[in-house]
């Protein structure tokens, strides 16, 4: 019998913890059969917040407790002692409500590698149908694209002279022009496609959740933070939840599914005594299941933000720093849903090789017609553009570990950026490649002048060190509940937690290795595939 001060939320077939990019997909697919009673829990609030829906609103949703967990990393030696803000969505739609809206699947090689690691059914040809299932491609159907799905994909609604010139310059040095990064090999340079609908951000809450909210077998609770799974022996039976400041319990007849992301899911497992015993015992947490990989294997894309001053062209710096420019930007958006307010954080993309020995592109460029010290700070007072570049397949590995048994205390997030010698070499090579592009003839009329890191740095050690000074996360943490069968794997290839029945993890944390690009579309794919597996496994 429940204690009188603990609310009983009832019994459901499926209980999903986290209404982000994966959770909204799961709620939609699992509740499609009216026989399944589904509960979706979200620690944040509803998405009825103005800045979520304006594409440039990421400037006001990141580091805002209304929509973001407001995490920070530990101080990172590879970043010369800096700690980074680490945005994670805390709202219906999760990170899809605050992210960069860029639609990138990754490369075929990424998924074929997952399959080669022993994860059956996760190769490129296996997962492509799940990308297609939910896509609504604004350009229409083709061999690798589909229409009619829940997740809208459109072309950018603006272009910039300086970005067009960068694309021309990249072509000069052998990086071909492309208009599609989602064919399986994404080498090339072109404008990204984005998850928007006619200039308005398109989230998983809008696409997957809101259209089915009236299903009688689907319950959605906001301001409901899961703080532990309940177990009977080695079977998960439900969750404990704090719902609007009141402790509650919920029972799961079939499964509990954790979709809290690469920070939230390992944190919840560790709080529940499922994780590395040696760490949890030191915090006084009773060990329910020793699973050493929980919270380990953290991977992220670190973007090195090289900035160049320019002449003879206009960038967003001048427009955004003048009153007339700001008024024009606002009018352009509210009248026509075009212009800078529709901008994703990055507009022009590029996938390239840091050296010719690479089999596939291992670098991703995010090029912006603006520059600023960091997100949330004013733009520089001079015309400039930023050529951010990240190592797509870093060798550095970090971890997420709780600091106490208190579910409200942020866990220690340590990505260990640039800790691997190979990553430092790729950072130096990436900055040199950026200089080659900017030195091409197509850029000469703009007289580019390197502002950051600065032309005085040239050898490997200097460039790697300066990369640590100007780099920041591009918000792609994965891998902390990795899929596999090795001793550090947390879930199997059907995403079931190893050694615990009735419990799965479905989010970016299950990726054994990071995908070659932005991670939101792969997370949606994972949830699509997981939904089918869960329904198939029903007993």
Coordinates of C-alpha atoms in Angstrom, one line a residue:
X1 CA 0.0 0.0 0.0
X2 CA 1.3 3.5 -0.8
X3 CA 2.2 5.8 2.0
X4 CA -0.5 8.5 2.4
X5 CA 1.7 11.4 1.4
X6 CA 2.8 9.7 -1.9
X7 CA 0.6 10.2 -4.9
X8 CA -0.2 7.1 -7.0
X9 CA -0.3 8.0 -10.7
X10 CA -1.6 4.6 -11.6
X11 CA -0.5 1.7 -13.8
X12 CA 0.3 2.0 -17.5
X13 CA 1.6 -0.4 -20.0
X14 CA 4.5 1.9 -21.0
X15 CA 6.0 4.7 -19.0
X16 CA 8.3 7.0 -20.9
X17 CA 10.6 9.3 -18.9
X18 CA 11.5 12.3 -21.0
X19 CA 9.4 14.1 -23.7
X20 CA 12.2 15.2 -25.9
X21 CA 13.2 14.2 -29.4
X22 CA 12.9 10.5 -28.6
X23 CA 10.1 10.5 -26.1
X24 CA 7.6 12.3 -28.3
X25 CA 8.2 9.8 -31.1
X26 CA 7.8 6.9 -28.6
X27 CA 4.6 8.3 -27.2
X28 CA 3.1 8.7 -30.6
X29 CA 4.0 5.2 -31.9
X30 CA 3.3 3.2 -28.7
X31 CA -0.1 4.8 -28.2
X32 CA -1.2 4.2 -31.8
X33 CA -2.7 0.9 -30.6
X34 CA -5.6 1.8 -28.3
X35 CA -4.9 -1.3 -26.2
X36 CA -1.6 0.3 -24.9
X37 CA -1.9 2.7 -22.0
X38 CA 1.0 5.1 -22.3
X39 CA 2.3 7.7 -19.8
X40 CA 4.8 10.3 -21.0
X41 CA 6.6 12.3 -18.3
X42 CA 8.4 15.6 -18.8
X43 CA 10.4 17.4 -16.1
X44 CA 9.9 20.7 -17.9
X45 CA 6.8 22.7 -18.9
X46 CA 4.6 22.8 -22.0
X47 CA 6.1 24.4 -25.1
X48 CA 3.8 27.5 -25.0
X49 CA 6.8 29.9 -24.9
X50 CA 7.2 32.5 -27.6
X51 CA 11.0 32.0 -28.3
X52 CA 10.7 28.3 -28.9
X53 CA 8.8 28.8 -32.1
X54 CA 11.0 31.7 -33.6
X55 CA 14.0 30.0 -35.2
X56 CA 16.5 32.5 -33.8
X57 CA 14.9 32.0 -30.4
X58 CA 17.6 29.5 -29.5
X59 CA 19.5 32.6 -28.3
X60 CA 16.8 33.0 -25.6
X61 CA 16.0 29.3 -24.8
X62 CA 19.5 28.1 -24.2
X63 CA 20.7 28.9 -20.6
X64 CA 17.1 29.8 -19.7
X65 CA 15.7 27.7 -16.9
X66 CA 12.3 27.9 -18.5
X67 CA 13.5 25.6 -21.3
X68 CA 17.0 24.4 -20.4
X69 CA 18.5 22.3 -17.6
X70 CA 21.4 24.8 -17.6
X71 CA 24.1 22.3 -17.1
X72 CA 27.8 23.1 -17.1
X73 CA 30.7 20.8 -17.8
X74 CA 33.6 20.4 -15.3
X75 CA 36.7 22.5 -16.0
X76 CA 38.3 20.9 -19.0
X77 CA 42.1 20.5 -19.3
X78 CA 41.8 20.2 -23.1
X79 CA 40.1 23.6 -23.1
X80 CA 42.8 25.1 -21.0
X81 CA 40.7 25.0 -17.8
X82 CA 37.5 26.4 -19.2
X83 CA 34.1 25.0 -18.2
X84 CA 31.3 25.1 -20.9
X85 CA 27.6 25.8 -20.7
X86 CA 25.9 22.5 -21.7
X87 CA 22.4 23.2 -22.9
X88 CA 19.8 20.3 -22.7
X89 CA 16.2 20.8 -23.4
X90 CA 13.8 20.9 -20.4
X91 CA 10.4 21.3 -22.1
X92 CA 8.0 19.4 -24.3
X93 CA 10.1 18.6 -27.4
X94 CA 13.3 18.6 -25.4
X95 CA 16.4 19.5 -27.4
X96 CA 14.4 19.8 -30.6
X97 CA 12.8 22.9 -29.0
X98 CA 16.1 24.7 -28.4
X99 CA 18.6 23.1 -30.8
X100 CA 20.1 24.3 -34.1
X101 CA 17.3 22.7 -36.2
X102 CA 19.8 21.2 -38.7
X103 CA 18.7 18.0 -40.3
X104 CA 21.7 15.6 -40.8
X105 CA 21.5 11.8 -40.7
X106 CA 25.2 11.1 -40.6
X107 CA 27.1 8.8 -43.0
X108 CA 26.3 5.3 -44.0
X109 CA 29.7 4.3 -42.5
X110 CA 28.5 5.3 -39.0
X111 CA 25.7 2.8 -38.9
X112 CA 27.6 0.1 -40.8
X113 CA 30.2 0.4 -38.0
X114 CA 27.5 0.0 -35.4
X115 CA 26.5 -3.3 -37.1
X116 CA 30.1 -4.4 -37.4
X117 CA 30.4 -3.9 -33.6
X118 CA 27.8 -6.6 -33.2
X119 CA 24.6 -4.5 -33.1
X120 CA 22.4 -6.5 -35.5
X121 CA 19.9 -4.5 -37.5
X122 CA 21.7 -1.1 -37.1
X123 CA 23.5 -0.8 -40.5
X124 CA 22.8 2.0 -42.9
X125 CA 20.3 0.0 -45.1
X126 CA 18.6 -1.2 -41.8
X127 CA 18.1 2.3 -40.4
X128 CA 17.3 4.3 -43.6
X129 CA 13.6 3.2 -43.6
X130 CA 13.2 4.7 -40.2
X131 CA 14.6 8.0 -41.3
X132 CA 12.2 8.0 -44.2
X133 CA 9.2 7.0 -42.0
X134 CA 9.0 10.3 -40.2
X135 CA 10.4 12.7 -42.8
X136 CA 8.3 15.3 -44.5
X137 CA 10.8 16.6 -47.1
X138 CA 9.9 20.0 -48.5
X139 CA 11.6 19.3 -51.8
X140 CA 9.4 16.3 -52.4
X141 CA 10.0 12.6 -52.6
X142 CA 13.2 10.9 -54.0
X143 CA 15.1 7.8 -53.5
X144 CA 16.6 8.9 -50.2
X145 CA 13.8 11.3 -49.0
X146 CA 10.1 11.0 -48.2
X147 CA 7.1 13.2 -47.6
X148 CA 4.1 12.9 -45.4
X149 CA 5.9 12.1 -42.2
X150 CA 5.7 14.0 -38.9
X151 CA 9.0 15.8 -39.0
X152 CA 9.2 18.7 -41.5
X153 CA 12.5 19.3 -43.3
X154 CA 12.9 22.5 -45.5
X155 CA 15.5 24.6 -47.2
X156 CA 16.9 27.7 -45.5
X157 CA 14.9 30.8 -46.2
X158 CA 17.9 33.1 -46.7
X159 CA 21.4 33.3 -48.2
X160 CA 24.5 35.5 -47.7
X161 CA 27.1 36.7 -50.1
X162 CA 29.9 35.7 -47.8
X163 CA 28.6 32.2 -47.4
X164 CA 28.2 31.8 -51.1
X165 CA 31.8 32.8 -51.5
X166 CA 33.0 30.4 -48.9
X167 CA 31.2 27.6 -50.8
X168 CA 33.0 28.7 -54.0
X169 CA 36.3 28.8 -52.2
X170 CA 35.8 25.3 -50.7
X171 CA 35.1 24.1 -54.3
X172 CA 38.4 25.6 -55.4
X173 CA 40.4 23.4 -53.0
X174 CA 38.5 20.3 -53.8
X175 CA 35.4 20.2 -51.5
X176 CA 32.6 19.9 -54.0
X177 CA 29.3 21.8 -53.9
X178 CA 26.3 19.9 -52.8
X179 CA 22.7 20.5 -52.0
X180 CA 22.1 17.3 -50.0
X181 CA 24.1 16.0 -47.1
X182 CA 21.8 13.1 -46.4
X183 CA 22.6 10.6 -49.2
X184 CA 25.0 8.4 -47.1
X185 CA 28.2 10.1 -47.9
X186 CA 27.9 13.8 -47.0
X187 CA 31.2 15.1 -48.4
X188 CA 30.7 18.6 -49.9
X189 CA 29.7 22.2 -49.1
X190 CA 26.3 23.7 -49.2
X191 CA 23.4 25.2 -47.2
X192 CA 21.9 23.0 -44.5
X193 CA 18.3 21.9 -44.5
X194 CA 16.4 22.7 -41.3
X195 CA 13.5 21.4 -39.2
X196 CA 11.2 24.3 -39.9
X197 CA 7.7 24.8 -41.3
X198 CA 7.5 28.0 -43.4
X199 CA 10.0 29.9 -41.2
X200 CA 8.8 28.5 -37.8
X201 CA 10.7 25.9 -35.7
X202 CA 9.3 22.4 -36.0
X203 CA 9.8 20.3 -32.9
X204 CA 9.0 16.7 -32.1
X205 CA 6.3 18.0 -29.8
X206 CA 4.6 19.7 -32.7
X207 CA 5.2 16.8 -35.2
X208 CA 4.6 13.7 -33.1
X209 CA 3.0 14.6 -29.8
X210 CA 0.4 17.5 -30.2
X211 CA -1.5 15.7 -33.0
X212 CA -2.2 12.7 -30.8
X213 CA -2.7 14.4 -27.4
X214 CA -6.4 13.6 -27.5
X215 CA -5.9 9.8 -27.6
X216 CA -7.7 8.5 -24.5
X217 CA -4.9 5.9 -23.9
X218 CA -2.1 8.6 -23.8
X219 CA -1.4 10.7 -20.7
X220 CA 1.2 13.4 -20.7
X221 CA 2.4 15.0 -17.5
X222 CA 4.7 18.0 -17.5
X223 CA 6.6 19.3 -14.4
X224 CA 7.1 15.6 -13.6
X225 CA 10.7 14.6 -12.9
X226 CA 11.6 11.0 -12.6
X227 CA 14.0 10.5 -9.8
X228 CA 14.4 6.7 -9.7
X229 CA 13.3 3.4 -11.2
X230 CA 11.5 0.9 -8.9
X231 CA 12.7 -2.7 -9.0
X232 CA 11.4 -6.1 -7.9
X233 CA 14.6 -8.1 -8.0
X234 CA 16.0 -7.6 -11.5
X235 CA 12.7 -6.4 -13.0
X236 CA 11.8 -2.8 -13.4
X237 CA 8.2 -2.2 -12.3
X238 CA 7.8 1.6 -12.4
X239 CA 9.2 5.0 -11.4
X240 CA 9.3 7.4 -8.6
X241 CA 8.4 10.9 -9.7
X242 CA 8.3 14.4 -8.4
X243 CA 5.1 15.8 -10.0
X244 CA 4.6 19.5 -9.3
X245 CA 6.6 19.3 -6.1
X246 CA 4.8 16.2 -4.8
X247 CA 6.3 12.7 -4.6
X248 CA 4.5 10.2 -6.7
X249 CA 4.8 6.6 -8.0
X250 CA 3.8 5.1 -11.2
X251 CA 3.6 1.4 -12.2
X252 CA 4.6 0.0 -15.6
X253 CA 2.9 -3.2 -16.7
X254 CA 5.2 -3.9 -19.6
X255 CA 8.2 -1.5 -19.7
X256 CA 9.8 1.7 -18.4
X257 CA 11.6 3.6 -21.2
X258 CA 14.2 6.2 -20.3
X259 CA 14.5 9.0 -22.8
X260 CA 16.2 11.6 -20.8
X261 CA 19.2 12.0 -23.1
X262 CA 22.9 11.4 -22.7
X263 CA 22.9 13.3 -19.4
X264 CA 19.5 12.5 -17.9
X265 CA 19.3 8.7 -18.7
X266 CA 22.6 7.7 -17.1
X267 CA 21.9 10.1 -14.2
X268 CA 18.6 8.4 -13.5
X269 CA 20.1 4.9 -13.7
X270 CA 22.9 5.8 -11.3
X271 CA 20.4 7.4 -8.8
X272 CA 18.5 4.0 -9.0
X273 CA 21.6 2.0 -8.0
X274 CA 22.2 0.8 -11.6
X275 CA 25.7 1.7 -12.7
X276 CA 29.3 1.5 -11.7
X277 CA 29.3 0.0 -8.2
X278 CA 32.6 1.4 -7.2
X279 CA 31.4 4.9 -7.8
X280 CA 27.9 4.5 -6.4
X281 CA 29.0 2.9 -3.2
X282 CA 31.2 5.9 -2.5
X283 CA 28.1 8.0 -2.5
X284 CA 26.2 5.7 -0.2
X285 CA 23.8 4.4 -2.9
X286 CA 22.6 0.8 -2.6
X287 CA 23.7 -1.2 -5.6
X288 CA 20.8 -2.8 -7.4
X289 CA 22.8 -3.8 -10.5
X290 CA 26.5 -3.3 -11.1
X291 CA 26.7 -2.0 -14.7
X292 CA 30.1 -0.3 -15.1
X293 CA 29.3 1.4 -18.5
X294 CA 26.5 3.6 -17.2
X295 CA 27.7 7.2 -17.7
X296 CA 30.9 6.3 -19.5
X297 CA 31.8 6.6 -23.2
X298 CA 30.6 10.2 -23.4
X299 CA 31.4 11.6 -26.9
X300 CA 30.6 15.1 -28.2
X301 CA 31.5 17.3 -31.2
X302 CA 33.7 20.2 -30.2
X303 CA 33.5 23.1 -32.7
X304 CA 36.6 25.3 -33.2
X305 CA 35.2 28.7 -33.9
X306 CA 37.7 30.5 -36.2
X307 CA 36.7 34.1 -36.9
X308 CA 37.6 36.3 -39.9
X309 CA 37.1 40.0 -40.3
X310 CA 36.0 41.0 -43.8
X311 CA 35.4 44.0 -46.0
X312 CA 33.3 44.9 -49.0
X313 CA 30.2 42.9 -47.9
X314 CA 27.5 42.9 -45.2
X315 CA 27.3 40.4 -42.3
X316 CA 24.8 40.1 -39.6
X317 CA 27.1 41.9 -37.2
X318 CA 26.3 45.3 -38.8
X319 CA 22.6 44.7 -39.1
X320 CA 22.1 43.4 -35.6
X321 CA 24.2 46.2 -34.0
X322 CA 22.1 49.0 -35.5
X323 CA 18.6 50.0 -34.5
X324 CA 17.4 50.4 -38.1
X325 CA 18.9 47.0 -38.9
X326 CA 17.1 45.4 -36.0
X327 CA 13.8 46.9 -37.0
X328 CA 14.3 45.6 -40.6
X329 CA 15.1 42.1 -39.3
X330 CA 11.9 42.1 -37.2
X331 CA 9.7 43.3 -40.1
X332 CA 11.2 40.9 -42.5
X333 CA 10.3 38.0 -40.3
X334 CA 6.8 39.0 -39.1
X335 CA 5.7 40.1 -42.6
X336 CA 7.3 37.4 -44.7
X337 CA 8.8 34.7 -42.3
X338 CA 12.2 35.3 -43.9
X339 CA 15.5 36.8 -43.0
X340 CA 17.8 36.5 -40.0
X341 CA 15.1 35.6 -37.6
X342 CA 14.6 32.3 -39.5
X343 CA 18.3 31.6 -39.1
X344 CA 19.6 28.4 -37.6
X345 CA 22.7 29.0 -35.6
X346 CA 24.6 27.8 -38.7
X347 CA 23.6 28.2 -42.3
X348 CA 26.3 26.9 -44.6
X349 CA 27.7 23.4 -44.0
X350 CA 30.7 21.5 -45.2
X351 CA 32.0 18.0 -44.8
X352 CA 35.6 17.4 -45.6
X353 CA 38.7 15.4 -44.8
X354 CA 41.4 16.7 -42.4
X355 CA 43.9 14.9 -44.5
X356 CA 43.8 12.8 -47.7
X357 CA 44.4 9.5 -45.9
X358 CA 40.9 9.6 -44.5
X359 CA 38.4 7.2 -46.1
X360 CA 35.4 9.5 -45.4
X361 CA 34.9 13.1 -44.3
X362 CA 35.9 13.5 -40.7
X363 CA 35.2 17.3 -40.4
X364 CA 32.0 19.3 -40.4
X365 CA 31.9 23.0 -41.0
X366 CA 29.2 25.3 -39.6
X367 CA 29.7 28.6 -41.3
X368 CA 27.9 31.7 -40.1
X369 CA 27.8 35.3 -41.4
X370 CA 28.4 36.7 -38.0
X371 CA 30.8 36.5 -35.1
X372 CA 30.5 36.8 -31.3
X373 CA 32.6 35.9 -28.2
X374 CA 30.0 33.2 -27.2
X375 CA 26.3 32.4 -27.7
X376 CA 24.2 34.9 -25.8
X377 CA 26.8 37.7 -26.0
X378 CA 26.6 40.7 -28.4
X379 CA 27.9 40.3 -31.9
X380 CA 31.3 41.8 -32.6
X381 CA 31.2 45.5 -33.8
X382 CA 33.1 44.8 -37.0
X383 CA 32.0 42.8 -40.2
X384 CA 33.0 39.2 -39.8
X385 CA 32.1 35.6 -40.4
X386 CA 32.7 32.4 -38.3
X387 CA 34.0 29.2 -39.8
X388 CA 33.4 26.6 -37.0
X389 CA 34.8 23.2 -37.7
X390 CA 34.4 20.0 -35.6
X391 CA 36.0 16.6 -35.6
X392 CA 33.2 14.3 -36.5
X393 CA 34.7 11.1 -35.0
X394 CA 36.7 12.2 -31.9
X395 CA 38.7 9.6 -30.0
X396 CA 38.4 11.4 -26.7
X397 CA 36.0 9.8 -24.3
X398 CA 34.4 11.3 -21.2
X399 CA 31.8 10.5 -18.6
X400 CA 28.7 11.6 -16.7
X401 CA 28.7 10.7 -13.0
X402 CA 26.3 11.7 -10.2
X403 CA 27.9 13.6 -7.3
X404 CA 25.3 12.6 -4.7
X405 CA 22.0 10.8 -4.2
X406 CA 20.2 14.1 -4.7
X407 CA 18.3 14.0 -8.0
X408 CA 18.3 17.8 -8.1
X409 CA 22.1 18.1 -8.1
X410 CA 23.7 18.3 -11.5
X411 CA 25.9 15.3 -12.3
X412 CA 29.6 15.8 -13.1
X413 CA 29.8 16.2 -16.9
X414 CA 33.4 15.7 -18.2
X415 CA 33.7 15.3 -22.0
X416 CA 37.5 15.2 -21.8
X417 CA 37.7 17.2 -25.0
X418 CA 41.0 17.1 -26.9
X419 CA 42.4 14.5 -24.4
X420 CA 43.3 12.1 -27.3
X421 CA 46.5 13.0 -29.2
X422 CA 44.7 12.2 -32.5
X423 CA 42.0 14.8 -31.7
X424 CA 44.6 17.5 -31.1
X425 CA 46.2 16.7 -34.5
X426 CA 42.8 16.8 -36.2
X427 CA 42.2 20.2 -34.5
X428 CA 45.4 21.6 -35.9
X429 CA 44.8 20.2 -39.3
X430 CA 41.2 21.5 -39.3
X431 CA 42.4 25.1 -38.7
X432 CA 44.9 24.8 -41.5
X433 CA 42.2 23.6 -43.9
X434 CA 40.1 26.5 -42.9
X435 CA 43.0 28.8 -43.8
X436 CA 43.3 27.2 -47.2
X437 CA 39.6 27.7 -47.9
X438 CA 39.7 31.4 -46.8
X439 CA 42.9 32.0 -48.9
X440 CA 41.2 30.8 -52.1
X441 CA 40.5 33.3 -54.9
X442 CA 36.7 33.3 -54.3
X443 CA 37.3 35.0 -50.9
X444 CA 40.0 37.6 -51.9
X445 CA 37.5 40.4 -52.7
X446 CA 36.5 40.4 -49.0
X447 CA 40.1 40.8 -47.8
X448 CA 39.6 38.3 -45.0
X449 CA 41.8 38.8 -41.9
X450 CA 42.1 36.1 -39.3
X451 CA 40.9 37.4 -35.9
X452 CA 40.7 34.0 -34.0
X453 CA 42.8 32.1 -33.3
X454 CA 45.2 34.4 -35.1
X455 CA 47.7 34.0 -37.9
X456 CA 50.7 34.0 -35.5
X457 CA 49.9 30.4 -34.5
X458 CA 51.2 27.8 -37.0
X459 CA 52.7 24.7 -35.5
X460 CA 50.7 21.7 -34.3
X461 CA 51.1 22.4 -30.5
X462 CA 50.2 26.1 -30.8
X463 CA 47.1 25.4 -33.0
X464 CA 45.9 22.6 -30.7
X465 CA 46.3 24.8 -27.6
X466 CA 44.5 27.8 -29.3
X467 CA 41.7 25.4 -30.5
X468 CA 41.1 24.8 -26.8
X469 CA 40.8 28.5 -26.2
X470 CA 38.2 29.2 -28.9
X471 CA 36.3 25.9 -29.1
X472 CA 32.9 25.1 -27.6
X473 CA 30.4 22.2 -27.7
X474 CA 28.0 22.0 -30.6
X475 CA 25.6 20.2 -28.2
X476 CA 25.9 16.6 -29.5
X477 CA 26.5 14.4 -26.4
X478 CA 26.0 10.7 -27.0
X479 CA 27.1 7.3 -25.9
X480 CA 26.6 7.2 -22.1
X481 CA 24.3 4.2 -22.2
X482 CA 25.9 2.6 -25.2
X483 CA 24.5 -0.3 -27.2
X484 CA 26.5 -3.5 -27.5
X485 CA 27.6 -6.7 -25.9
X486 CA 31.0 -5.8 -24.5
X487 CA 31.6 -5.4 -20.7
X488 CA 31.0 -1.6 -20.9
X489 CA 27.7 -1.8 -22.9
X490 CA 24.6 -0.7 -21.1
X491 CA 21.9 -1.8 -23.5
X492 CA 21.7 -4.6 -26.0
X493 CA 20.9 -4.1 -29.7
X494 CA 17.2 -4.0 -28.8
X495 CA 18.0 -1.2 -26.3
X496 CA 17.1 -3.3 -23.3
X497 CA 19.1 -2.5 -20.2
X498 CA 21.5 -5.5 -19.7
X499 CA 20.5 -7.5 -16.7
X500 CA 17.3 -5.7 -15.9
X501 CA 14.0 -6.8 -17.5
X502 CA 11.2 -4.3 -18.3
X503 CA 13.7 -1.4 -18.8
X504 CA 15.0 0.2 -22.0
X505 CA 16.9 3.3 -22.9
X506 CA 15.9 5.1 -26.1
X507 CA 17.8 8.3 -26.9
X508 CA 21.2 9.5 -28.1
X509 CA 22.9 7.9 -25.1
X510 CA 22.6 4.4 -26.8
X511 CA 24.9 5.3 -29.7
X512 CA 28.1 3.3 -29.4
X513 CA 30.0 5.8 -31.5
X514 CA 28.9 9.3 -32.5
X515 CA 27.4 9.9 -35.9
X516 CA 29.0 12.1 -38.5
X517 CA 26.9 15.2 -38.1
X518 CA 24.2 16.8 -36.0
X519 CA 22.5 14.2 -33.8
X520 CA 18.8 15.1 -33.6
X521 CA 17.7 13.3 -36.8
X522 CA 19.5 10.1 -35.7
X523 CA 17.9 10.3 -32.3
X524 CA 14.4 10.4 -33.9
X525 CA 15.4 7.4 -36.1
X526 CA 16.5 5.5 -33.0
X527 CA 13.1 6.1 -31.4
X528 CA 11.3 5.1 -34.6
X529 CA 13.2 1.8 -34.7
X530 CA 12.9 1.3 -30.9
X531 CA 9.1 1.7 -31.1
X532 CA 8.8 -1.1 -33.6
X533 CA 11.0 -3.3 -31.5
X534 CA 9.1 -2.6 -28.3
X535 CA 5.8 -3.4 -30.0
X536 CA 7.2 -6.6 -31.5
X537 CA 8.5 -7.7 -28.1
X538 CA 5.1 -7.3 -26.5
X539 CA 4.0 -10.4 -24.5

